[in-house]
Amino acid sequence: MARLLPPESSAIELVSREVGISVATLERWRADALANGSGAGSPRWTAAARLQAVIVTATMDEATRSAWCREQGLYPTELDGWKRDAIAGLGEPRAASAVEARQDHRRVKELERELHRKDKALAETAALLVLSKKLSAVFHGGEDA
């Protein structure tokens, strides 16, 4: 499979003759590998590297872009997909982030109120415990005398 994928990208007919597997089977395997992202080029590209590749190739004409992709072991369709992903990432999430931020702020306020209430209850319980100890000390001290 590695011979069919970038950067080598050998001819399917050649590989078929060498390994004795039909061309149709090899084409199906290659298509599955590319669809599942298991191509040799995909795993090594981090998100930052993909964005950089999109930026670098944005001003290139088709021939130059294709040559660049071959050098990097990519298919131009992968680059197009990265560009779509980058553009999609710049879309609507800000509105969703604002809504999430408001919900988070509301939840923080609610938790702070609950924490304050529990602190007051704990302080009251501690005060009652101290008073009960003092009271028992007074009464037990009087019985001993």
Coordinates of C-alpha atoms in Angstrom, one line a residue:
M1 CA 0.0 0.0 0.0
A2 CA 2.8 2.4 0.8
R3 CA 4.0 2.3 -2.7
L4 CA 0.6 3.5 -4.0
L5 CA 0.4 6.4 -1.7
P6 CA 2.5 9.6 -1.7
P7 CA 5.3 10.4 -1.8
E8 CA 6.1 7.3 -3.9
S9 CA 2.8 7.0 -5.8
S10 CA 3.9 4.2 -8.1
A11 CA 1.7 3.2 -11.0
I12 CA -1.0 0.8 -10.0
E13 CA -0.4 -1.4 -13.0
L14 CA 3.2 -1.8 -12.2
V15 CA 2.5 -2.7 -8.5
S16 CA -0.2 -5.1 -9.6
R17 CA 2.2 -7.0 -11.8
E18 CA 4.9 -7.1 -9.1
V19 CA 2.7 -8.3 -6.2
G20 CA 0.1 -10.3 -8.2
I21 CA -3.0 -8.4 -7.0
S22 CA -5.6 -7.1 -9.4
V23 CA -5.7 -3.4 -10.4
A24 CA -9.3 -3.1 -9.2
T25 CA -8.4 -4.4 -5.7
L26 CA -5.4 -2.1 -5.5
E27 CA -7.4 0.9 -6.6
R28 CA -10.1 0.1 -3.9
W29 CA -7.4 -0.3 -1.2
R30 CA -5.8 3.0 -2.2
A31 CA -9.2 4.8 -2.2
D32 CA -10.0 3.4 1.2
A33 CA -6.6 4.4 2.6
L34 CA -7.0 8.0 1.3
A35 CA -10.6 8.2 2.6
N36 CA -9.6 7.1 6.0
G37 CA -6.7 9.5 6.2
S38 CA -4.1 6.8 6.5
G39 CA -2.2 8.2 3.6
A40 CA 1.5 8.7 4.2
G41 CA 1.2 12.5 4.0
S42 CA -1.8 13.0 6.3
P43 CA -0.5 11.9 9.8
R44 CA 2.7 14.0 9.7
W45 CA 0.8 17.3 9.0
T46 CA -0.1 19.1 12.2
A47 CA -2.9 21.7 12.2
A48 CA -0.3 24.5 12.1
A49 CA 1.5 22.9 9.2
R50 CA -1.7 22.5 7.3
L51 CA -2.6 26.1 7.7
Q52 CA 0.9 27.1 6.6
A53 CA 0.6 24.9 3.5
V54 CA -2.7 26.6 2.6
I55 CA -1.2 30.0 3.1
V56 CA 1.9 29.1 1.0
T57 CA -0.1 27.7 -1.9
A58 CA -2.8 30.3 -1.9
T59 CA -1.2 32.6 -4.5
M60 CA 0.3 29.8 -6.6
D61 CA -1.2 28.9 -10.0
E62 CA -2.4 25.4 -10.6
A63 CA 0.8 24.0 -12.2
T64 CA 3.0 25.4 -9.4
R65 CA 0.6 24.3 -6.8
S66 CA 0.5 20.7 -8.2
A67 CA 4.3 20.6 -8.3
W68 CA 4.5 21.9 -4.7
C69 CA 2.1 19.2 -3.7
R70 CA 4.1 16.4 -5.4
E71 CA 7.2 17.6 -3.6
Q72 CA 5.4 17.5 -0.3
G73 CA 3.8 14.1 -1.0
L74 CA 0.2 15.6 -1.0
Y75 CA -2.7 15.4 -3.3
P76 CA -4.2 18.8 -4.3
T77 CA -7.5 17.6 -3.0
E78 CA -6.0 17.2 0.5
L79 CA -4.9 20.8 0.3
D80 CA -8.4 21.9 -0.9
G81 CA -9.9 20.1 2.1
W82 CA -7.5 21.8 4.5
K83 CA -8.5 25.1 2.9
R84 CA -12.2 24.4 3.4
D85 CA -11.5 23.4 7.0
A86 CA -9.6 26.6 7.7
I87 CA -12.3 28.7 6.2
A88 CA -15.0 26.8 8.1
G89 CA -13.0 27.4 11.3
L90 CA -13.3 31.1 10.8
G91 CA -17.1 31.0 10.6
E92 CA -19.8 30.9 13.2
P93 CA -18.0 29.6 16.3
R94 CA -17.7 33.1 17.7
A95 CA -21.4 33.3 18.2
A96 CA -21.4 29.9 19.8
S97 CA -18.4 30.9 22.0
A98 CA -20.3 34.0 23.2
V99 CA -23.3 31.9 24.2
E100 CA -21.0 29.4 25.9
A101 CA -19.2 32.2 27.7
R102 CA -22.5 33.6 29.0
Q103 CA -23.5 30.1 30.2
D104 CA -20.2 29.6 31.8
H105 CA -20.3 33.0 33.6
R106 CA -23.9 32.2 34.8
R107 CA -22.7 28.8 36.1
V108 CA -19.7 30.4 37.9
K109 CA -22.0 32.9 39.6
E110 CA -24.3 30.1 40.7
L111 CA -21.4 28.0 42.1
E112 CA -20.0 31.1 43.9
R113 CA -23.4 31.7 45.6
E114 CA -23.5 28.0 46.6
L115 CA -20.0 28.1 47.9
H116 CA -20.7 31.3 49.9
R117 CA -23.9 29.6 51.4
K118 CA -21.9 26.5 52.4
D119 CA -19.1 28.6 53.9
K120 CA -21.7 30.4 56.1
A121 CA -23.3 27.1 57.1
L122 CA -19.8 25.7 58.0
A123 CA -19.0 28.8 60.0
E124 CA -22.3 28.5 61.9
T125 CA -21.7 24.8 62.6
A126 CA -18.2 25.5 63.8
A127 CA -19.5 28.2 66.1
L128 CA -22.1 25.9 67.5
L129 CA -19.5 23.2 68.1
V130 CA -17.3 25.6 70.0
L131 CA -20.2 26.8 72.1
S132 CA -21.3 23.2 72.9
K133 CA -17.8 22.4 74.0
K134 CA -17.6 25.4 76.2
L135 CA -21.1 24.7 77.7
S136 CA -20.2 21.0 78.4
A137 CA -16.9 22.2 79.9
V138 CA -18.7 24.6 82.2
F139 CA -21.2 22.0 83.4
H140 CA -18.7 19.2 83.7
G141 CA -16.3 21.5 85.5
G142 CA -19.0 22.4 88.0
E143 CA -19.9 18.8 88.8
D144 CA -16.3 17.8 89.4
A145 CA -15.9 20.5 92.1

